[in-house]
PDB file of N, CA, C and O in Angstrom:
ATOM      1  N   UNK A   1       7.589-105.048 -15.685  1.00  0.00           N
ATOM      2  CA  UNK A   1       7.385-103.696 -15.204  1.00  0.00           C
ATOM      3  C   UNK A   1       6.888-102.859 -16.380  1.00  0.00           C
ATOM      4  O   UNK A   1       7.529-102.829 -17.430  1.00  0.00           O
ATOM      5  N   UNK A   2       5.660-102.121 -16.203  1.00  0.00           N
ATOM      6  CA  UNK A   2       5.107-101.557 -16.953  1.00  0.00           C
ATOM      7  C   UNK A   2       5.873-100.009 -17.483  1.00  0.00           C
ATOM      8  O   UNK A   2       6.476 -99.523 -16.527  1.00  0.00           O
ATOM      9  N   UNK A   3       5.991 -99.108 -18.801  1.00  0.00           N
ATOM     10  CA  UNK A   3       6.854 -98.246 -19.150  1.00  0.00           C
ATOM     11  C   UNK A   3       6.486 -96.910 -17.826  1.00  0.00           C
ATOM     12  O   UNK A   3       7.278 -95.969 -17.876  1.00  0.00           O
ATOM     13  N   UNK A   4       5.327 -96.805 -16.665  1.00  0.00           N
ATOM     14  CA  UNK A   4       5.244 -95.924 -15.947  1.00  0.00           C
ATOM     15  C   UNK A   4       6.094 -96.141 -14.873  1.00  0.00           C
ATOM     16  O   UNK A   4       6.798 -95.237 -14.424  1.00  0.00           O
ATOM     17  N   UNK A   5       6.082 -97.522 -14.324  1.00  0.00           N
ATOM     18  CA  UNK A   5       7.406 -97.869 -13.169  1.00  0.00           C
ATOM     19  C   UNK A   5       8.303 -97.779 -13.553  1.00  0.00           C
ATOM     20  O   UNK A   5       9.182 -97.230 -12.888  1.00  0.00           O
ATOM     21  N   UNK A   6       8.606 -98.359 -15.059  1.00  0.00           N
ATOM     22  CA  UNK A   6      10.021 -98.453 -15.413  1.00  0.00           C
ATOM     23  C   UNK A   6      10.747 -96.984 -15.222  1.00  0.00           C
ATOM     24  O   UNK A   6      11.824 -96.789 -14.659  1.00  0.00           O
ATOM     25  N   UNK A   7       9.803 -95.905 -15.893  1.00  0.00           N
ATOM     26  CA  UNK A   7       9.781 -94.278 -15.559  1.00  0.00           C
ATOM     27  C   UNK A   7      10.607 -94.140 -14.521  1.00  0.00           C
ATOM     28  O   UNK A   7      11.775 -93.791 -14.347  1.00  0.00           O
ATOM     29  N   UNK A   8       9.264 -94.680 -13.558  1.00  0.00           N
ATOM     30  CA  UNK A   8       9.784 -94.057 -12.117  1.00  0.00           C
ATOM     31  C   UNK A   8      10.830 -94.327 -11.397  1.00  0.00           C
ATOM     32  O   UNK A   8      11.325 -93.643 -10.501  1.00  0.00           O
ATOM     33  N   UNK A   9      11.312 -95.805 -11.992  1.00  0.00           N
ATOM     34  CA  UNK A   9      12.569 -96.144 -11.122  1.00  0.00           C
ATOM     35  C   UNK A   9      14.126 -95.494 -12.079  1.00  0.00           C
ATOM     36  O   UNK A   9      15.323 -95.513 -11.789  1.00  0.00           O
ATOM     37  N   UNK A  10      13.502 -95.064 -13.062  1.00  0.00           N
ATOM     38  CA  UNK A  10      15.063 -94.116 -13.719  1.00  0.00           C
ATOM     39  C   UNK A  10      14.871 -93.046 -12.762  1.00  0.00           C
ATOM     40  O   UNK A  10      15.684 -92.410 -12.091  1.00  0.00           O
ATOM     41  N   UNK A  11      13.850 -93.003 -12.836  1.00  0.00           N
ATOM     42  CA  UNK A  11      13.256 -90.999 -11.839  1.00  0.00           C
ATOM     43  C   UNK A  11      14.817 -91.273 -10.686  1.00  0.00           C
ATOM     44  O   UNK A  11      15.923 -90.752 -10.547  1.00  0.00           O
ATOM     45  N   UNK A  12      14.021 -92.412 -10.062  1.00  0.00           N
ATOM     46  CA  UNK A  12      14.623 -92.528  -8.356  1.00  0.00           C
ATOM     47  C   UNK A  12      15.838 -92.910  -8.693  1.00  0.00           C
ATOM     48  O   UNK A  12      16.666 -92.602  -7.835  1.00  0.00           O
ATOM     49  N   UNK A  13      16.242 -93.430  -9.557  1.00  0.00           N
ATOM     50  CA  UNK A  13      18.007 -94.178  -9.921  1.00  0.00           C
ATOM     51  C   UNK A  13      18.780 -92.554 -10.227  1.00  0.00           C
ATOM     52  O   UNK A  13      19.898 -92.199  -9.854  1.00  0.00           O
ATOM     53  N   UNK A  14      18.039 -91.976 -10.807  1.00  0.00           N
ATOM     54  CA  UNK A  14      18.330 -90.490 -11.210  1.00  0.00           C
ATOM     55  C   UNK A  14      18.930 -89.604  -9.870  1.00  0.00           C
ATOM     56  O   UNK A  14      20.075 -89.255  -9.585  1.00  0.00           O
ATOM     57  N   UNK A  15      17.786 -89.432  -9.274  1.00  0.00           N
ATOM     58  CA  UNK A  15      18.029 -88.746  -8.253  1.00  0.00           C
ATOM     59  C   UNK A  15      19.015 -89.139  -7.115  1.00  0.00           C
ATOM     60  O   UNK A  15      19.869 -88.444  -6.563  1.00  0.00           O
ATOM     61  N   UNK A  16      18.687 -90.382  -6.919  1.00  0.00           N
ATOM     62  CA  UNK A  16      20.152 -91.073  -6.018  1.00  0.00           C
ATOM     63  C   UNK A  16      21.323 -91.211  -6.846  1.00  0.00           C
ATOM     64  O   UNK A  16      22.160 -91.928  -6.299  1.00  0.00           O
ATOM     65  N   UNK A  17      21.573 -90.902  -7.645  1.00  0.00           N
ATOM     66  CA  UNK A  17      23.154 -90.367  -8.234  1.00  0.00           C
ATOM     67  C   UNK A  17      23.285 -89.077  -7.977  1.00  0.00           C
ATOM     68  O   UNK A  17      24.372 -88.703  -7.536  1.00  0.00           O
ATOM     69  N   UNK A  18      22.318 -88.194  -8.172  1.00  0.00           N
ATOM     70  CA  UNK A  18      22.143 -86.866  -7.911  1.00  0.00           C
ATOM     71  C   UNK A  18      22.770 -86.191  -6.440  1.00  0.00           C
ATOM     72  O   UNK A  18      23.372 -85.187  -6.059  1.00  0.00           O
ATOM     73  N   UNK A  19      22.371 -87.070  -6.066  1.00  0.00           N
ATOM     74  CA  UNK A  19      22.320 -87.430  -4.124  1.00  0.00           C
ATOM     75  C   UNK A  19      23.660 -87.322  -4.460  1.00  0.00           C
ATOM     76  O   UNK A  19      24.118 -86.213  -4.733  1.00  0.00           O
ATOM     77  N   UNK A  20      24.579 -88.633  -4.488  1.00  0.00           N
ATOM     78  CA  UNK A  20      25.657 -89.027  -4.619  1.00  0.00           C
ATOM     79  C   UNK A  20      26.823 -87.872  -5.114  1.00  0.00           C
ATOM     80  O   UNK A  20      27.935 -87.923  -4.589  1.00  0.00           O
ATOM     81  N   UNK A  21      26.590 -87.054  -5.922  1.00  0.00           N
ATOM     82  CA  UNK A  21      27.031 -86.080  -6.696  1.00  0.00           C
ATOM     83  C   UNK A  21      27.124 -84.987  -5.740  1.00  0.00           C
ATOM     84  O   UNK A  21      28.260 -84.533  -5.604  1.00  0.00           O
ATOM     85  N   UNK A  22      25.929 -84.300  -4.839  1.00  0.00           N
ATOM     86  CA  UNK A  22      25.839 -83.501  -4.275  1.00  0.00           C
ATOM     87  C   UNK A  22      26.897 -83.764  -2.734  1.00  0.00           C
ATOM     88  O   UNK A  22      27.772 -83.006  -2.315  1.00  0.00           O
ATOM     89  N   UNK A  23      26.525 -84.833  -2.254  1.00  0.00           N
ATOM     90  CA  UNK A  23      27.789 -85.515  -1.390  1.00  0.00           C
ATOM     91  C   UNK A  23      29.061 -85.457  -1.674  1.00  0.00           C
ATOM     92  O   UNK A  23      29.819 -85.039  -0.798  1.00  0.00           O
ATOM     93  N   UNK A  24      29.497 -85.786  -2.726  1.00  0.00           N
ATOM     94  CA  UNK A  24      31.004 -85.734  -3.087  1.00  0.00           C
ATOM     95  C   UNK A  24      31.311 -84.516  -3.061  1.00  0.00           C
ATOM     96  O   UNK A  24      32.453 -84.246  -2.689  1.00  0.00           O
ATOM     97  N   UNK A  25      30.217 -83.198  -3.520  1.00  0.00           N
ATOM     98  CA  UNK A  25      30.756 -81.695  -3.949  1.00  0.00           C
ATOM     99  C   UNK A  25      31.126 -81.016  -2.777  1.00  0.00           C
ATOM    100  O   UNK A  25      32.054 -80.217  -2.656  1.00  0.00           O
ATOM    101  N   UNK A  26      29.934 -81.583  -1.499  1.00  0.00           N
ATOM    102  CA  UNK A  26      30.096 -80.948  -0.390  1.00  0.00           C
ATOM    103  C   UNK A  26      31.119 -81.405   0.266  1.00  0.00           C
ATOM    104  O   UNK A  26      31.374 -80.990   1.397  1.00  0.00           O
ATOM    105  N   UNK A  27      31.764 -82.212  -0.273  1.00  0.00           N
ATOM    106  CA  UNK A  27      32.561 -83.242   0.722  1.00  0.00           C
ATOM    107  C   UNK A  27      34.022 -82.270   1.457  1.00  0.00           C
ATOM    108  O   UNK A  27      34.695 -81.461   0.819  1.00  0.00           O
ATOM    109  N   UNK A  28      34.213 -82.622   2.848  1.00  0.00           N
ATOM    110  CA  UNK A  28      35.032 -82.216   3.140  1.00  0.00           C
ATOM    111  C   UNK A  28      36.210 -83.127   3.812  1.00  0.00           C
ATOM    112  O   UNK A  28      36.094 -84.341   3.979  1.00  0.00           O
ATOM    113  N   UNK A  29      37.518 -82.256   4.222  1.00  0.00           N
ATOM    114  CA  UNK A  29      38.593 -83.093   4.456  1.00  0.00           C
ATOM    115  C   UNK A  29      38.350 -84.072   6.118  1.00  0.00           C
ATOM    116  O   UNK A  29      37.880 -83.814   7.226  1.00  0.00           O
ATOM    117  N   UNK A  30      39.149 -85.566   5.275  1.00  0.00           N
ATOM    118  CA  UNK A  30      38.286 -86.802   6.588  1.00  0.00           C
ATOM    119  C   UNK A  30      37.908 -86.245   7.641  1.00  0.00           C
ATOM    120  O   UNK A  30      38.528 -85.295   8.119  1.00  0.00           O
ATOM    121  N   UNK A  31      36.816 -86.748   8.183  1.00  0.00           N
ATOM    122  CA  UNK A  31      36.457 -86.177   9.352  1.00  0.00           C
ATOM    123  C   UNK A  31      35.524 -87.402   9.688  1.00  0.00           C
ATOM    124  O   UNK A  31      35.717 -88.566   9.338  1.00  0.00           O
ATOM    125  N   UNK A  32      34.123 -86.750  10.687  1.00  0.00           N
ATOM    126  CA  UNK A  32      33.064 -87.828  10.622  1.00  0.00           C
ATOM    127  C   UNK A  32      32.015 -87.348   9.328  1.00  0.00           C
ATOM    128  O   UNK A  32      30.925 -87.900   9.179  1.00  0.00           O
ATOM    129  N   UNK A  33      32.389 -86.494   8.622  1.00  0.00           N
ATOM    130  CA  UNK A  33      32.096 -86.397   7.213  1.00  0.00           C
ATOM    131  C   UNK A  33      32.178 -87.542   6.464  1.00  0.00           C
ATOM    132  O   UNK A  33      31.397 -87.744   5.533  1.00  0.00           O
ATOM    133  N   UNK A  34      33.292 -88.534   6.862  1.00  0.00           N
ATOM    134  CA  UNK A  34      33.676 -89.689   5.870  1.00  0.00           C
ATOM    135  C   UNK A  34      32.424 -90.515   6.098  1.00  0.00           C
ATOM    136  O   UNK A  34      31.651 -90.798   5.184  1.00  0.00           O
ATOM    137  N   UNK A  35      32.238 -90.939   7.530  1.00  0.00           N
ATOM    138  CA  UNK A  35      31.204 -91.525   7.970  1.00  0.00           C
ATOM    139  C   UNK A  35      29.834 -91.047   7.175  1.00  0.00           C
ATOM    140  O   UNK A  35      29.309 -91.714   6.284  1.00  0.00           O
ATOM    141  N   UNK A  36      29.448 -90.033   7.558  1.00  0.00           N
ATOM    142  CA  UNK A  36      27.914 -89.330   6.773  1.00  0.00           C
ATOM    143  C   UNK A  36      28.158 -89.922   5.181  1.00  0.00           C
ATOM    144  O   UNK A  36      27.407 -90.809   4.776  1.00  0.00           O
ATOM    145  N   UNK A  37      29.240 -89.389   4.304  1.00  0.00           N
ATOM    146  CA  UNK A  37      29.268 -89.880   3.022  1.00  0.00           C
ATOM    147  C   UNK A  37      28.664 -91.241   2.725  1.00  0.00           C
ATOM    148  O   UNK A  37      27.660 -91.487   2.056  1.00  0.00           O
ATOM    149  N   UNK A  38      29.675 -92.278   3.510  1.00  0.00           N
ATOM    150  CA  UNK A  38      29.912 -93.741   3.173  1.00  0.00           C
ATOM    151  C   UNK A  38      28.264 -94.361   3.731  1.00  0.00           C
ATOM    152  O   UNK A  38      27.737 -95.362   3.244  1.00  0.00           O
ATOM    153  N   UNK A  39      27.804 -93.727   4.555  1.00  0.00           N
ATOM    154  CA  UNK A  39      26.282 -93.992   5.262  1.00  0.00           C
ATOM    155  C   UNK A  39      25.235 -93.606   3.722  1.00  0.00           C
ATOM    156  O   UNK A  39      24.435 -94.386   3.207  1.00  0.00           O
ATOM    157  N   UNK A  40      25.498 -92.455   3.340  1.00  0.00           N
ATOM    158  CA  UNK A  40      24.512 -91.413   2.240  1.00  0.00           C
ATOM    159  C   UNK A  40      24.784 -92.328   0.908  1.00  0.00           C
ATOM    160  O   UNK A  40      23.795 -92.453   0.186  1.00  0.00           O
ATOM    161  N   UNK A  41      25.936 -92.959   0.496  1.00  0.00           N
ATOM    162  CA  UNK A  41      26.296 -93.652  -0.511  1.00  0.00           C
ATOM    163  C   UNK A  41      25.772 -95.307  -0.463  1.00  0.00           C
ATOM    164  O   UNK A  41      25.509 -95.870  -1.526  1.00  0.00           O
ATOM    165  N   UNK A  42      25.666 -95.901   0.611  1.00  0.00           N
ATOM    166  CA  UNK A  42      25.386 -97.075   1.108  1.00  0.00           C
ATOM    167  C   UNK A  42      23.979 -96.839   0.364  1.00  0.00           C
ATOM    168  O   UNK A  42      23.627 -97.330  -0.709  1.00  0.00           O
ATOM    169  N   UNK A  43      23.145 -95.823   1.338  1.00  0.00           N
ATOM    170  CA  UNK A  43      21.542 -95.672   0.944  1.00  0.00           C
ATOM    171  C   UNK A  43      21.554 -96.099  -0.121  1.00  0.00           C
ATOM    172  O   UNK A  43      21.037 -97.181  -0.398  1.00  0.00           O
ATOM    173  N   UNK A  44      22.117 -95.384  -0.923  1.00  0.00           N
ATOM    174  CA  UNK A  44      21.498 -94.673  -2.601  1.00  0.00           C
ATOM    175  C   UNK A  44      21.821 -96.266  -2.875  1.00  0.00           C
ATOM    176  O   UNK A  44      20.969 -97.108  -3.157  1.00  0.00           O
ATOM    177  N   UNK A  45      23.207 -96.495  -2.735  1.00  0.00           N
ATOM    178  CA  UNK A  45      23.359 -98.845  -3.595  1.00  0.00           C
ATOM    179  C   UNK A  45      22.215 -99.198  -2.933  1.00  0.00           C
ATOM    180  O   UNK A  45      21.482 -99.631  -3.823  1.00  0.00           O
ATOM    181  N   UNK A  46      21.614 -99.268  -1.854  1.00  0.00           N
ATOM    182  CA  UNK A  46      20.972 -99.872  -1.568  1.00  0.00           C
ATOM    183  C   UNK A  46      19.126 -99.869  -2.234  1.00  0.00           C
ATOM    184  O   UNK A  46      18.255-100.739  -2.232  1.00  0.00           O
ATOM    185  N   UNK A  47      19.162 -98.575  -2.691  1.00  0.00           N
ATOM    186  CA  UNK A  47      18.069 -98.262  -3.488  1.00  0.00           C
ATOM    187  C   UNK A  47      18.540 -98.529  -4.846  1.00  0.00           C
ATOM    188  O   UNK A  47      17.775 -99.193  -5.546  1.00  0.00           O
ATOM    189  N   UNK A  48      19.730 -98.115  -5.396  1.00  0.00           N
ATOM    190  CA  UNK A  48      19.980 -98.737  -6.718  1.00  0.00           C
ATOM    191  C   UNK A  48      19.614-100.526  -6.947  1.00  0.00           C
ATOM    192  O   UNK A  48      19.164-101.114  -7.930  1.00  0.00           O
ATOM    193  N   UNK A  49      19.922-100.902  -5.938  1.00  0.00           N
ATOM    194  CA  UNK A  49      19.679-102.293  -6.125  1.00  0.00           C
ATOM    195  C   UNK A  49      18.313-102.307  -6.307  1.00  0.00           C
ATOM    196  O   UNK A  49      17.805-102.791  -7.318  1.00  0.00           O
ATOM    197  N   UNK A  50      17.648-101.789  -5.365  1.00  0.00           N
ATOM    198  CA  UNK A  50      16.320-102.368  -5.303  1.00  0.00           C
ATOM    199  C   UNK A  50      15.629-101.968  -6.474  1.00  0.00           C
ATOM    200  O   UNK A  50      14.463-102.363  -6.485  1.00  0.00           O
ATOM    201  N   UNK A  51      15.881-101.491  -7.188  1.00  0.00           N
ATOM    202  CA  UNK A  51      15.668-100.717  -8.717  1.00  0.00           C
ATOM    203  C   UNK A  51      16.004-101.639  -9.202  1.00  0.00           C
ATOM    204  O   UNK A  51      15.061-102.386  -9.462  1.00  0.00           O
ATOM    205  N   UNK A  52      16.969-102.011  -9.488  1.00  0.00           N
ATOM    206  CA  UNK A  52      17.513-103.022 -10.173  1.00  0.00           C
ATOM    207  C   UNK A  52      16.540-104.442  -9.861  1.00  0.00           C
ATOM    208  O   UNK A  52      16.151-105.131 -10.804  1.00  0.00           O
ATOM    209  N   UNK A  53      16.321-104.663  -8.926  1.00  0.00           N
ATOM    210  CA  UNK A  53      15.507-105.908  -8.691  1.00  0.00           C
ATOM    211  C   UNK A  53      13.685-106.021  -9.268  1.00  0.00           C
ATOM    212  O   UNK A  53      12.984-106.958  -9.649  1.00  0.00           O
ATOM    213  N   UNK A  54      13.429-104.365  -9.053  1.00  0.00           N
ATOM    214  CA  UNK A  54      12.231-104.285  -9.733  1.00  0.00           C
ATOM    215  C   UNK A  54      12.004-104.073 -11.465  1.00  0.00           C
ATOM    216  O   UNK A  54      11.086-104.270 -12.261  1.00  0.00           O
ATOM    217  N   UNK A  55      13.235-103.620 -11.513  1.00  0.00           N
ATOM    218  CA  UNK A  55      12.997-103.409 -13.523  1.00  0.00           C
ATOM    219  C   UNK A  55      13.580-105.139 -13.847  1.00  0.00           C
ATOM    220  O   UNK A  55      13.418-105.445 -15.028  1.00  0.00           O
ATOM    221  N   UNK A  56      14.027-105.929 -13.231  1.00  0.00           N
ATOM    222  CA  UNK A  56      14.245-107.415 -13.314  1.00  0.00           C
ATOM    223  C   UNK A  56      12.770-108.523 -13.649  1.00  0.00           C
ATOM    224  O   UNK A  56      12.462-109.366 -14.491  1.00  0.00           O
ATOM    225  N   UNK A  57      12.058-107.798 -12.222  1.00  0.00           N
ATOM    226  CA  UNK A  57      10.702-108.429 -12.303  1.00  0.00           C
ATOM    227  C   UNK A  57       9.923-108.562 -13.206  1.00  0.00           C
ATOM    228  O   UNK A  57       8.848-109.130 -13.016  1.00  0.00           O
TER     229      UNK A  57
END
């Protein structure tokens, strides 16, 4: 991976913690809030990975 992807996938690893951060702040007591979280947190691993699989390549 060239130093402009490598860039871009801190960019996006960045921002999906960001994500993650902003979720927890808003977070409110259990509800189907828990649900939305654990759905919004899933995403972001699921893009962390795939980050992870491309700065691998």
């Amino acid at each position: 991976m060239d130093d402009n992807g490598l860039s871009s996938a801190f960019d996006r690893a960045e921002r999906a913690l960001d994500r993650i951060e902003r979720a927890l702040a808003n977070r409110q007591p259990p509800s189907s809030r828990d649900e939305e979280l654990r759905t919004r947190v899933r995403e972001v691993v699921d893009e962390l990975d795939q980050l992870i699989r491309e700065a691998a390549a």
